[in-house]
């Protein structure tokens, strides 16, 4: 493999966490410019906490607005915040117990506004919950490390993937790319992508495990590359997985990456496939990431 011209400037800090951890200088870091996307990507407890906080805050603001209009709620104690707060909750949720009701024009106008906003808020919260539940997710497990080991006499890059669900993934496809930092003849620093040829990149049915293999021959972008070069050129192996989930009939995606310290040489994966006494195939996921020296 032809080596790059020049070296990476020493002032450039190597990113040890892969390509996904990027500092965007000059771009807006305000994620709330796209609130729908943020609410879809937040973890569940943060989403539920945010919705709960917004619900309580909205009712508290309407309660203060009711208090500002004087004694406009029948059967509510004058100046009592809790009474008007719970009246707001009944109004926004369209409960309407009937114990408290508006008796002034000001209170009726607030009830009208709050009912409209409550219906809109309920519709948006319902849509958000449905969108989160209906998002197709992949339970595809990638090995924590990749290895370079001889296979049929040829050094081969290997990594493992597994389907953690008890179903089939149809038309599964894996694509592997090598990313490295290089300097052009003009001295420009660039991140270049190289396609990595696989012995098998497609599986019509994927249910158990799959060992992804790339022979490092003369046509490979990894040919003649050492560990030191991997670190110096900030190399990274990026793996993308796509397939059709048989249960929901939707396309699922998964991705993973390996930086130089996660690529081990002269090791092999521990065998995890076996059969039970009654002849059924079994997978030992507890040893899915384990490797051992090839001498053993």
Coordinates of N, CA, C and O in Angstrom, one line a residue, residues 90-261:
X90 N -58.4 19.9 35.7 CA -59.7 19.3 35.2 C -60.0 19.9 33.8 O -60.5 19.2 33.0
X91 N -59.7 21.2 33.6 CA -60.1 21.9 32.4 C -59.2 21.4 31.2 O -59.7 21.0 30.2
X92 N -57.9 21.3 31.5 CA -56.9 20.9 30.4 C -57.1 19.5 30.0 O -57.0 19.1 28.9
X93 N -57.5 18.6 31.0 CA -57.7 17.2 30.7 C -59.1 16.9 30.3 O -59.5 15.7 30.1
X94 N -60.0 17.9 30.2 CA -61.4 17.7 29.9 C -62.1 16.7 30.8 O -62.9 15.9 30.4
X95 N -61.8 16.8 32.1 CA -62.4 15.9 33.1 C -63.7 16.4 33.5 O -64.8 15.8 33.4
X96 N -63.8 17.7 34.0 CA -65.1 18.3 34.3 C -65.9 17.6 35.4 O -67.0 17.1 35.1
X97 N -65.4 17.6 36.6 CA -66.2 17.0 37.7 C -67.4 17.7 38.0 O -68.4 17.2 38.5
X98 N -67.4 19.0 37.8 CA -68.6 19.9 38.1 C -68.6 20.5 39.4 O -69.5 21.4 39.7
X99 N -67.7 20.2 40.3 CA -67.6 20.8 41.6 C -67.2 22.3 41.5 O -67.7 23.1 42.2
X100 N -66.3 22.5 40.6 CA -65.8 23.9 40.3 C -66.1 24.2 38.9 O -65.9 23.4 38.0
X101 N -66.5 25.5 38.6 CA -66.8 25.9 37.3 C -66.6 27.4 37.2 O -66.8 28.1 38.2
X102 N -66.3 27.9 35.9 CA -66.1 29.4 35.8 C -67.4 30.1 35.9 O -68.5 29.7 35.4
X103 N -67.4 31.3 36.6 CA -68.6 32.1 36.7 C -68.5 33.5 36.2 O -69.4 34.3 36.3
X104 N -67.3 33.9 35.7 CA -67.1 35.2 35.1 C -66.7 35.1 33.7 O -66.2 34.0 33.2
X105 N -66.8 36.2 32.9 CA -66.4 36.2 31.6 C -64.9 36.0 31.4 O -64.4 35.2 30.6
X106 N -64.1 36.6 32.3 CA -62.7 36.4 32.3 C -62.3 34.9 32.5 O -61.5 34.4 31.7
X107 N -62.9 34.3 33.4 CA -62.6 32.8 33.7 C -63.1 32.0 32.5 O -62.4 31.0 32.2
X108 N -64.2 32.3 31.9 CA -64.7 31.5 30.8 C -63.7 31.7 29.6 O -63.5 30.7 28.8
X109 N -63.2 32.9 29.4 CA -62.2 33.1 28.3 C -61.0 32.2 28.5 O -60.4 31.6 27.6
X110 N -60.5 32.2 29.8 CA -59.3 31.4 30.1 C -59.6 29.9 29.9 O -58.7 29.2 29.4
X111 N -60.8 29.5 30.3 CA -61.1 28.1 30.1 C -61.1 27.7 28.6 O -60.7 26.6 28.2
X112 N -61.6 28.6 27.8 CA -61.7 28.4 26.4 C -60.3 28.2 25.8 O -60.0 27.3 25.0
X113 N -59.4 29.2 26.2 CA -58.0 29.1 25.7 C -57.3 27.9 26.2 O -56.6 27.1 25.5
X114 N -57.5 27.5 27.5 CA -56.8 26.4 28.1 C -57.3 25.1 27.5 O -56.6 24.1 27.2
X115 N -58.6 25.0 27.2 CA -59.2 23.8 26.6 C -58.6 23.6 25.2 O -58.2 22.4 24.8
X116 N -58.4 24.7 24.4 CA -57.8 24.5 23.1 C -56.4 24.1 23.2 O -56.0 23.2 22.5
X117 N -55.6 24.7 24.1 CA -54.2 24.4 24.2 C -54.1 22.9 24.8 O -53.2 22.2 24.4
X118 N -55.0 22.5 25.6 CA -55.0 21.2 26.2 C -55.2 20.1 25.1 O -54.5 19.1 25.1
X119 N -56.2 20.4 24.2 CA -56.4 19.5 23.1 C -55.2 19.4 22.2 O -54.8 18.3 21.7
X120 N -54.5 20.5 21.9 CA -53.3 20.5 21.0 C -52.2 19.8 21.7 O -51.5 19.0 21.1
X121 N -52.0 20.1 23.0 CA -50.9 19.4 23.7 C -51.1 17.9 23.8 O -50.2 17.1 23.7
X122 N -52.4 17.5 24.0 CA -52.7 16.0 24.1 C -52.4 15.4 22.8 O -51.8 14.3 22.7
X123 N -52.8 16.0 21.7 CA -52.5 15.5 20.3 C -51.0 15.4 20.1 O -50.5 14.3 19.6
X124 N -50.2 16.4 20.5 CA -48.8 16.3 20.2 C -48.1 15.3 21.1 O -47.2 14.5 20.6
X125 N -48.5 15.2 22.4 CA -47.9 14.2 23.2 C -48.3 12.8 22.8 O -47.4 11.9 22.8
X126 N -49.5 12.6 22.3 CA -49.9 11.3 21.8 C -49.1 10.9 20.6 O -48.6 9.8 20.4
X127 N -48.9 11.9 19.7 CA -48.2 11.6 18.5 C -46.7 11.3 18.8 O -46.1 10.4 18.1
X128 N -46.2 12.0 19.7 CA -44.8 11.8 20.1 C -44.6 10.4 20.7 O -43.6 9.7 20.4
X129 N -45.5 10.0 21.6 CA -45.4 8.7 22.2 C -45.5 7.6 21.2 O -44.8 6.6 21.2
X130 N -46.5 7.8 20.2 CA -46.6 6.8 19.2 C -45.4 6.7 18.3 O -45.0 5.6 17.9
X131 N -44.9 7.9 17.9 CA -43.7 7.9 17.1 C -42.5 7.2 17.7 O -41.8 6.4 17.1
X132 N -42.4 7.4 19.0 CA -41.2 6.7 19.7 C -41.5 5.2 19.8 O -40.5 4.4 19.6
X133 N -42.7 4.8 20.1 CA -42.9 3.3 20.2 C -42.8 2.7 18.8 O -42.5 1.5 18.7
X134 N -43.2 3.4 17.7 CA -43.2 2.8 16.4 C -41.9 2.9 15.7 O -41.7 2.3 14.6
X135 N -40.9 3.5 16.3 CA -39.6 3.6 15.6 C -39.0 2.2 15.6 O -38.8 1.5 16.6
X136 N -38.6 1.7 14.4 CA -37.9 0.4 14.3 C -36.5 0.5 14.9 O -35.7 1.4 14.6
X137 N -36.2 -0.4 15.8 CA -34.9 -0.5 16.4 C -34.2 -1.8 16.1 O -34.9 -2.8 16.0
X138 N -32.9 -1.8 16.0 CA -32.1 -3.0 15.8 C -31.5 -3.5 17.0 O -30.8 -2.7 17.7
X139 N -31.7 -4.7 17.4 CA -30.9 -5.3 18.5 C -29.8 -6.2 17.9 O -29.8 -7.4 18.1
X140 N -28.9 -5.5 17.2 CA -27.8 -6.2 16.6 C -26.5 -5.9 17.5 O -26.2 -4.7 17.8
X141 N -25.9 -7.0 17.9 CA -24.7 -6.9 18.8 C -23.5 -7.0 18.0 O -23.3 -7.9 17.2
X142 N -22.5 -6.0 18.2 CA -21.2 -6.0 17.6 C -20.2 -6.4 18.6 O -20.3 -6.0 19.8
X143 N -19.2 -7.2 18.2 CA -18.1 -7.5 19.1 C -17.4 -6.3 19.5 O -17.2 -5.3 18.8
X144 N -16.9 -6.3 20.8 CA -16.2 -5.1 21.3 C -14.9 -4.8 20.6 O -14.5 -3.7 20.5
X145 N -14.3 -5.9 20.0 CA -13.1 -5.7 19.3 C -13.1 -6.4 18.0 O -14.0 -7.3 17.8
X146 N -12.3 -6.0 17.1 CA -12.0 -6.7 15.8 C -10.6 -7.3 15.9 O -9.8 -6.9 16.7
X147 N -10.4 -8.3 15.1 CA -9.1 -9.0 15.2 C -8.6 -9.1 13.8 O -9.3 -9.1 12.8
X148 N -7.2 -9.3 13.7 CA -6.5 -9.6 12.5 C -5.8 -10.9 12.7 O -4.9 -11.0 13.5
X149 N -6.2 -11.9 12.0 CA -5.7 -13.3 12.2 C -5.6 -14.0 10.9 O -6.4 -13.7 9.9
X150 N -4.7 -15.0 10.7 CA -4.7 -15.7 9.5 C -5.9 -16.5 9.2 O -6.5 -17.2 10.1
X151 N -6.4 -16.5 8.0 CA -7.5 -17.4 7.5 C -7.2 -17.9 6.1 O -7.0 -17.1 5.2
X152 N -7.0 -19.2 6.0 CA -6.6 -19.8 4.8 C -5.3 -19.3 4.3 O -5.0 -19.0 3.1
X153 N -4.4 -19.0 5.3 CA -3.1 -18.5 5.0 C -3.0 -17.0 4.7 O -1.9 -16.5 4.3
X154 N -4.1 -16.3 4.7 CA -4.1 -14.8 4.4 C -4.5 -14.1 5.7 O -5.5 -14.4 6.3
X155 N -3.8 -13.0 6.0 CA -4.2 -12.2 7.2 C -5.6 -11.6 6.9 O -5.9 -11.1 5.8
X156 N -6.5 -11.8 7.9 CA -7.9 -11.4 7.7 C -8.4 -10.6 8.8 O -8.2 -10.9 10.0
X157 N -9.1 -9.5 8.5 CA -9.8 -8.7 9.5 C -11.1 -9.3 9.8 O -11.9 -9.6 8.9
X158 N -11.4 -9.6 11.1 CA -12.6 -10.2 11.5 C -13.3 -9.5 12.6 O -12.7 -8.9 13.4
X159 N -14.6 -9.5 12.5 CA -15.5 -9.0 13.6 C -16.8 -9.8 13.6 O -17.1 -10.4 12.7
X160 N -17.4 -9.7 14.8 CA -18.7 -10.6 14.9 C -19.9 -9.7 15.1 O -19.8 -8.7 15.8
X161 N -21.0 -10.1 14.6 CA -22.3 -9.5 14.8 C -23.3 -10.6 15.2 O -23.1 -11.8 14.8
X162 N -24.3 -10.2 16.0 CA -25.3 -11.2 16.4 C -26.6 -10.5 16.5 O -26.7 -9.3 16.7
X163 N -27.7 -11.3 16.2 CA -29.1 -10.8 16.4 C -29.5 -11.2 17.8 O -29.7 -12.4 18.1
X164 N -29.8 -10.2 18.6 CA -30.2 -10.5 20.0 C -31.7 -10.8 20.1 O -32.1 -11.2 21.2
X165 N -32.5 -10.6 19.1 CA -33.9 -10.9 19.1 C -34.2 -12.3 18.7 O -33.4 -12.9 18.0
X166 N -35.3 -12.8 19.1 CA -35.7 -14.2 18.7 C -36.5 -14.1 17.4 O -37.7 -14.7 17.4
X167 N -36.0 -13.5 16.4 CA -36.7 -13.5 15.1 C -35.6 -13.5 14.0 O -34.4 -13.5 14.3
X168 N -36.1 -13.3 12.8 CA -35.2 -13.3 11.6 C -35.1 -11.9 11.1 O -36.0 -11.1 11.2
X169 N -33.9 -11.6 10.6 CA -33.6 -10.4 9.9 C -33.4 -10.8 8.4 O -32.5 -11.6 8.1
X170 N -34.2 -10.3 7.6 CA -34.2 -10.7 6.2 C -33.3 -9.8 5.4 O -33.2 -8.6 5.7
X171 N -32.6 -10.3 4.4 CA -31.8 -9.5 3.4 C -30.8 -8.7 4.2 O -30.7 -7.5 3.9
X172 N -30.1 -9.3 5.2 CA -29.2 -8.5 6.0 C -27.9 -8.2 5.1 O -27.4 -9.0 4.4
X173 N -27.5 -7.0 5.2 CA -26.3 -6.5 4.5 C -25.3 -5.8 5.4 O -25.8 -5.0 6.3
X174 N -24.1 -6.0 5.2 CA -23.0 -5.4 6.0 C -22.1 -4.7 5.1 O -21.7 -5.2 4.1
X175 N -21.7 -3.5 5.4 CA -20.7 -2.7 4.7 C -19.6 -2.2 5.6 O -19.9 -1.7 6.7
X176 N -18.4 -2.4 5.2 CA -17.3 -2.0 6.1 C -16.4 -1.0 5.3 O -16.1 -1.2 4.1
X177 N -16.1 0.1 6.0 CA -15.2 1.1 5.3 C -14.1 1.4 6.3 O -14.2 1.4 7.5
X178 N -12.9 1.8 5.6 CA -11.8 2.2 6.4 C -11.6 3.7 6.2 O -11.6 4.2 5.1
X179 N -11.5 4.4 7.3 CA -11.3 5.8 7.3 C -9.9 6.1 7.8 O -9.5 5.6 8.9
X180 N -9.2 7.0 7.1 CA -7.8 7.4 7.6 C -7.6 8.8 7.3 O -8.1 9.4 6.3
X181 N -6.7 9.4 8.1 CA -6.3 10.8 7.8 C -5.1 10.8 6.9 O -4.1 10.2 7.2
X182 N -5.2 11.6 5.9 CA -4.1 11.7 4.9 C -3.8 13.1 4.6 O -4.7 14.0 4.7
X183 N -2.6 13.4 4.1 CA -2.2 14.7 3.7 C -1.9 14.7 2.2 O -1.2 13.8 1.7
X184 N -2.6 15.5 1.4 CA -2.4 15.6 0.0 C -1.1 16.2 -0.4 O -0.3 16.7 0.5
X185 N -0.7 16.1 -1.7 CA 0.5 16.7 -2.1 C 0.5 18.2 -1.9 O 1.6 18.8 -1.7
X186 N -0.6 18.8 -1.8 CA -0.7 20.3 -1.6 C -0.7 20.6 -0.1 O -0.7 21.8 0.3
X187 N -0.6 19.6 0.8 CA -0.5 19.8 2.2 C -1.9 19.9 2.9 O -1.9 20.3 4.1
X188 N -2.9 19.6 2.2 CA -4.3 19.6 2.8 C -4.5 18.3 3.6 O -4.3 17.2 3.2
X189 N -5.1 18.5 4.8 CA -5.4 17.4 5.7 C -6.8 16.9 5.3 O -7.8 17.7 5.3
X190 N -7.0 15.6 5.1 CA -8.3 15.1 4.6 C -8.6 13.7 5.3 O -7.6 13.0 5.6
X191 N -9.8 13.5 5.5 CA -10.3 12.2 6.0 C -10.8 11.4 4.8 O -11.8 11.8 4.2
X192 N -10.2 10.3 4.4 CA -10.6 9.6 3.3 C -11.2 8.2 3.6 O -10.8 7.6 4.6
X193 N -12.2 7.9 2.9 CA -12.9 6.6 3.0 C -12.5 5.6 2.0 O -12.5 6.0 0.8
X194 N -12.3 4.4 2.4 CA -11.9 3.3 1.5 C -12.9 2.2 1.7 O -13.1 1.7 2.8
X195 N -13.5 1.7 0.6 CA -14.4 0.5 0.7 C -13.5 -0.7 1.0 O -12.5 -0.9 0.4
X196 N -14.0 -1.6 1.9 CA -13.4 -2.8 2.3 C -14.2 -4.0 1.8 O -15.3 -4.2 2.1
X197 N -13.5 -4.8 0.9 CA -14.2 -5.9 0.3 C -14.3 -7.1 1.4 O -13.4 -7.4 2.1
X198 N -15.5 -7.6 1.4 CA -15.8 -8.7 2.4 C -16.0 -10.0 1.7 O -16.4 -10.1 0.5
X199 N -15.6 -11.1 2.4 CA -15.9 -12.4 1.8 C -17.4 -12.7 1.6 O -17.8 -13.3 0.6
X200 N -18.2 -12.2 2.5 CA -19.6 -12.3 2.4 C -20.2 -11.0 3.0 O -20.1 -10.8 4.2
X201 N -20.9 -10.3 2.3 CA -21.5 -9.0 2.8 C -23.0 -9.1 2.8 O -23.7 -8.1 3.2
X202 N -23.6 -10.2 2.4 CA -25.1 -10.3 2.3 C -25.5 -11.7 2.9 O -24.9 -12.7 2.7
X203 N -26.6 -11.6 3.7 CA -27.2 -12.9 4.2 C -28.7 -12.8 4.1 O -29.3 -11.9 4.6
X204 N -29.3 -13.8 3.3 CA -30.7 -13.7 3.1 C -31.5 -13.9 4.4 O -32.6 -13.4 4.6
X205 N -31.0 -14.7 5.4 CA -31.6 -14.9 6.7 C -30.6 -14.8 7.7 O -29.5 -15.4 7.7
X206 N -30.8 -13.9 8.7 CA -29.8 -13.7 9.8 C -30.6 -13.8 11.1 O -31.4 -13.0 11.5
X207 N -30.2 -14.9 11.9 CA -30.9 -15.1 13.1 C -29.9 -15.3 14.3 O -30.2 -15.0 15.4
X208 N -28.7 -15.9 14.0 CA -27.8 -16.2 15.1 C -26.6 -15.3 15.1 O -26.7 -14.1 15.5
X209 N -25.4 -15.7 14.6 CA -24.2 -14.9 14.6 C -23.7 -14.9 13.2 O -24.0 -15.7 12.4
X210 N -22.8 -13.9 13.0 CA -22.2 -13.7 11.6 C -20.8 -13.2 11.8 O -20.6 -12.1 12.5
X211 N -19.8 -13.9 11.3 CA -18.4 -13.4 11.4 C -18.1 -12.7 10.1 O -18.1 -13.3 9.0
X212 N -17.9 -11.4 10.2 CA -17.5 -10.6 9.0 C -16.0 -10.7 8.8 O -15.2 -10.4 9.7
X213 N -15.6 -11.0 7.5 CA -14.2 -11.2 7.2 C -13.8 -10.4 6.0 O -14.5 -10.4 5.0
X214 N -12.6 -9.8 6.2 CA -12.0 -9.1 5.1 C -10.6 -9.6 4.9 O -9.7 -9.3 5.8
X215 N -10.3 -10.2 3.8 CA -8.9 -10.7 3.5 C -8.0 -9.5 3.2 O -8.3 -8.7 2.3
X216 N -6.9 -9.4 3.9 CA -5.9 -8.3 3.7 C -4.9 -8.7 2.7 O -3.8 -9.2 3.0
X217 N -5.3 -8.6 1.4 CA -4.4 -9.0 0.3 C -3.9 -7.7 -0.4 O -4.1 -6.6 0.2
X218 N -3.3 -7.8 -1.6 CA -2.7 -6.6 -2.2 C -3.7 -5.6 -2.6 O -3.4 -4.4 -2.7
X219 N -5.0 -6.0 -2.7 CA -6.0 -5.0 -3.1 C -6.7 -4.3 -1.9 O -7.5 -3.5 -2.0
X220 N -6.3 -4.7 -0.7 CA -6.9 -4.2 0.6 C -6.3 -2.9 1.0 O -5.1 -2.7 0.9
X221 N -7.1 -2.0 1.4 CA -6.5 -0.7 2.0 C -5.7 -0.9 3.2 O -5.0 0.0 3.7
X222 N -5.8 -2.1 3.9 CA -5.0 -2.4 5.1 C -3.7 -3.1 4.8 O -3.0 -3.5 5.7
X223 N -3.5 -3.4 3.5 CA -2.3 -4.2 3.1 C -1.0 -3.5 3.5 O -0.8 -2.3 3.1
X224 N -0.2 -4.1 4.3 CA 1.1 -3.6 4.7 C 1.0 -2.5 5.8 O 2.0 -1.9 6.1
X225 N -0.1 -2.4 6.4 CA -0.3 -1.4 7.4 C 0.0 -2.0 8.8 O -0.4 -3.1 9.1
X226 N 0.8 -1.2 9.6 CA 1.1 -1.7 10.9 C 0.3 -1.0 12.0 O -0.5 0.0 11.7
X227 N 0.4 -1.5 13.2 CA -0.4 -0.8 14.3 C 0.0 0.6 14.5 O -0.8 1.5 14.7
X228 N 1.3 0.9 14.3 CA 1.8 2.3 14.5 C 1.2 3.2 13.4 O 0.9 4.3 13.7
X229 N 1.1 2.7 12.2 CA 0.5 3.5 11.1 C -1.0 3.7 11.4 O -1.5 4.8 11.0
X230 N -1.6 2.7 11.9 CA -3.0 2.9 12.2 C -3.2 4.1 13.2 O -4.1 4.9 13.0
X231 N -2.4 4.1 14.2 CA -2.5 5.2 15.2 C -2.1 6.5 14.6 O -2.8 7.6 14.8
X232 N -1.0 6.5 13.8 CA -0.5 7.8 13.2 C -1.5 8.4 12.3 O -1.7 9.6 12.3
X233 N -2.1 7.5 11.5 CA -3.1 8.0 10.5 C -4.5 8.1 11.0 O -5.5 8.3 10.2
X234 N -4.7 7.9 12.3 CA -6.0 7.9 12.9 C -7.0 7.0 12.2 O -8.2 7.4 11.9
X235 N -6.6 5.8 11.9 CA -7.5 4.9 11.1 C -8.7 4.5 12.0 O -8.6 4.4 13.2
X236 N -9.8 4.2 11.3 CA -11.0 3.7 11.9 C -11.8 2.8 11.0 O -11.9 3.1 9.8
X237 N -12.2 1.7 11.5 CA -13.0 0.8 10.7 C -14.5 1.0 11.1 O -14.9 0.8 12.2
X238 N -15.3 1.4 10.1 CA -16.7 1.7 10.3 C -17.5 0.6 9.7 O -17.4 0.3 8.5
X239 N -18.4 0.1 10.5 CA -19.3 -1.0 10.1 C -20.8 -0.6 10.1 O -21.2 0.0 11.1
X240 N -21.5 -0.7 9.0 CA -22.9 -0.4 9.0 C -23.7 -1.7 8.6 O -23.3 -2.5 7.8
X241 N -24.8 -1.9 9.3 CA -25.7 -3.0 9.1 C -27.1 -2.6 8.8 O -27.6 -1.7 9.4
X242 N -27.7 -3.2 7.7 CA -29.1 -3.0 7.4 C -29.8 -4.3 7.1 O -29.1 -5.3 6.7
X243 N -31.0 -4.3 7.4 CA -31.8 -5.5 7.1 C -33.3 -5.2 7.3 O -33.7 -4.1 7.8
X244 N -34.1 -6.2 7.0 CA -35.6 -6.1 7.1 C -36.0 -7.0 8.3 O -35.8 -8.2 8.3
X245 N -36.6 -6.3 9.3 CA -37.1 -7.0 10.5 C -38.3 -7.8 10.1 O -39.3 -7.2 9.7
X246 N -38.3 -9.1 10.3 CA -39.4 -9.9 9.8 C -40.7 -9.6 10.6 O -41.8 -9.7 10.1
X247 N -40.6 -9.2 11.9 CA -41.7 -9.0 12.8 C -42.5 -7.8 12.4 O -43.7 -7.8 12.2
X248 N -41.8 -6.7 12.2 CA -42.5 -5.4 11.9 C -42.4 -5.0 10.4 O -43.0 -4.0 10.0
X249 N -41.7 -5.8 9.6 CA -41.6 -5.6 8.2 C -41.1 -4.2 7.9 O -41.5 -3.5 7.0
X250 N -40.1 -3.7 8.6 CA -39.5 -2.4 8.4 C -37.9 -2.6 8.4 O -37.4 -3.5 9.0
X251 N -37.3 -1.7 7.7 CA -35.8 -1.7 7.6 C -35.2 -1.2 8.9 O -35.6 -0.2 9.5
X252 N -34.2 -1.9 9.4 CA -33.5 -1.6 10.6 C -32.1 -1.3 10.3 O -31.5 -1.8 9.3
X253 N -31.4 -0.5 11.1 CA -30.1 0.0 10.9 C -29.3 -0.2 12.2 O -29.8 0.0 13.3
X254 N -28.0 -0.5 12.0 CA -27.1 -0.5 13.2 C -25.7 -0.1 12.6 O -25.4 -0.3 11.5
X255 N -24.9 0.5 13.5 CA -23.5 0.9 13.1 C -22.6 0.7 14.3 O -23.0 0.7 15.5
X256 N -21.3 0.5 14.0 CA -20.3 0.4 15.0 C -19.0 0.8 14.4 O -18.9 0.8 13.1
X257 N -18.0 1.2 15.2 CA -16.7 1.5 14.6 C -15.6 1.0 15.6 O -15.8 0.8 16.8
X258 N -14.4 0.8 15.0 CA -13.3 0.3 15.7 C -12.1 1.2 15.5 O -11.7 1.4 14.3
X259 N -11.5 1.7 16.5 CA -10.3 2.5 16.4 C -9.1 1.6 16.7 O -9.3 0.4 17.1
X260 N -7.9 2.0 16.4 CA -6.7 1.1 16.5 C -6.6 0.3 17.8 O -6.3 -0.9 17.7
X261 N -6.9 0.9 18.9 CA -6.7 0.1 20.1 C -7.8 -1.0 20.3 O -7.7 -1.8 21.2

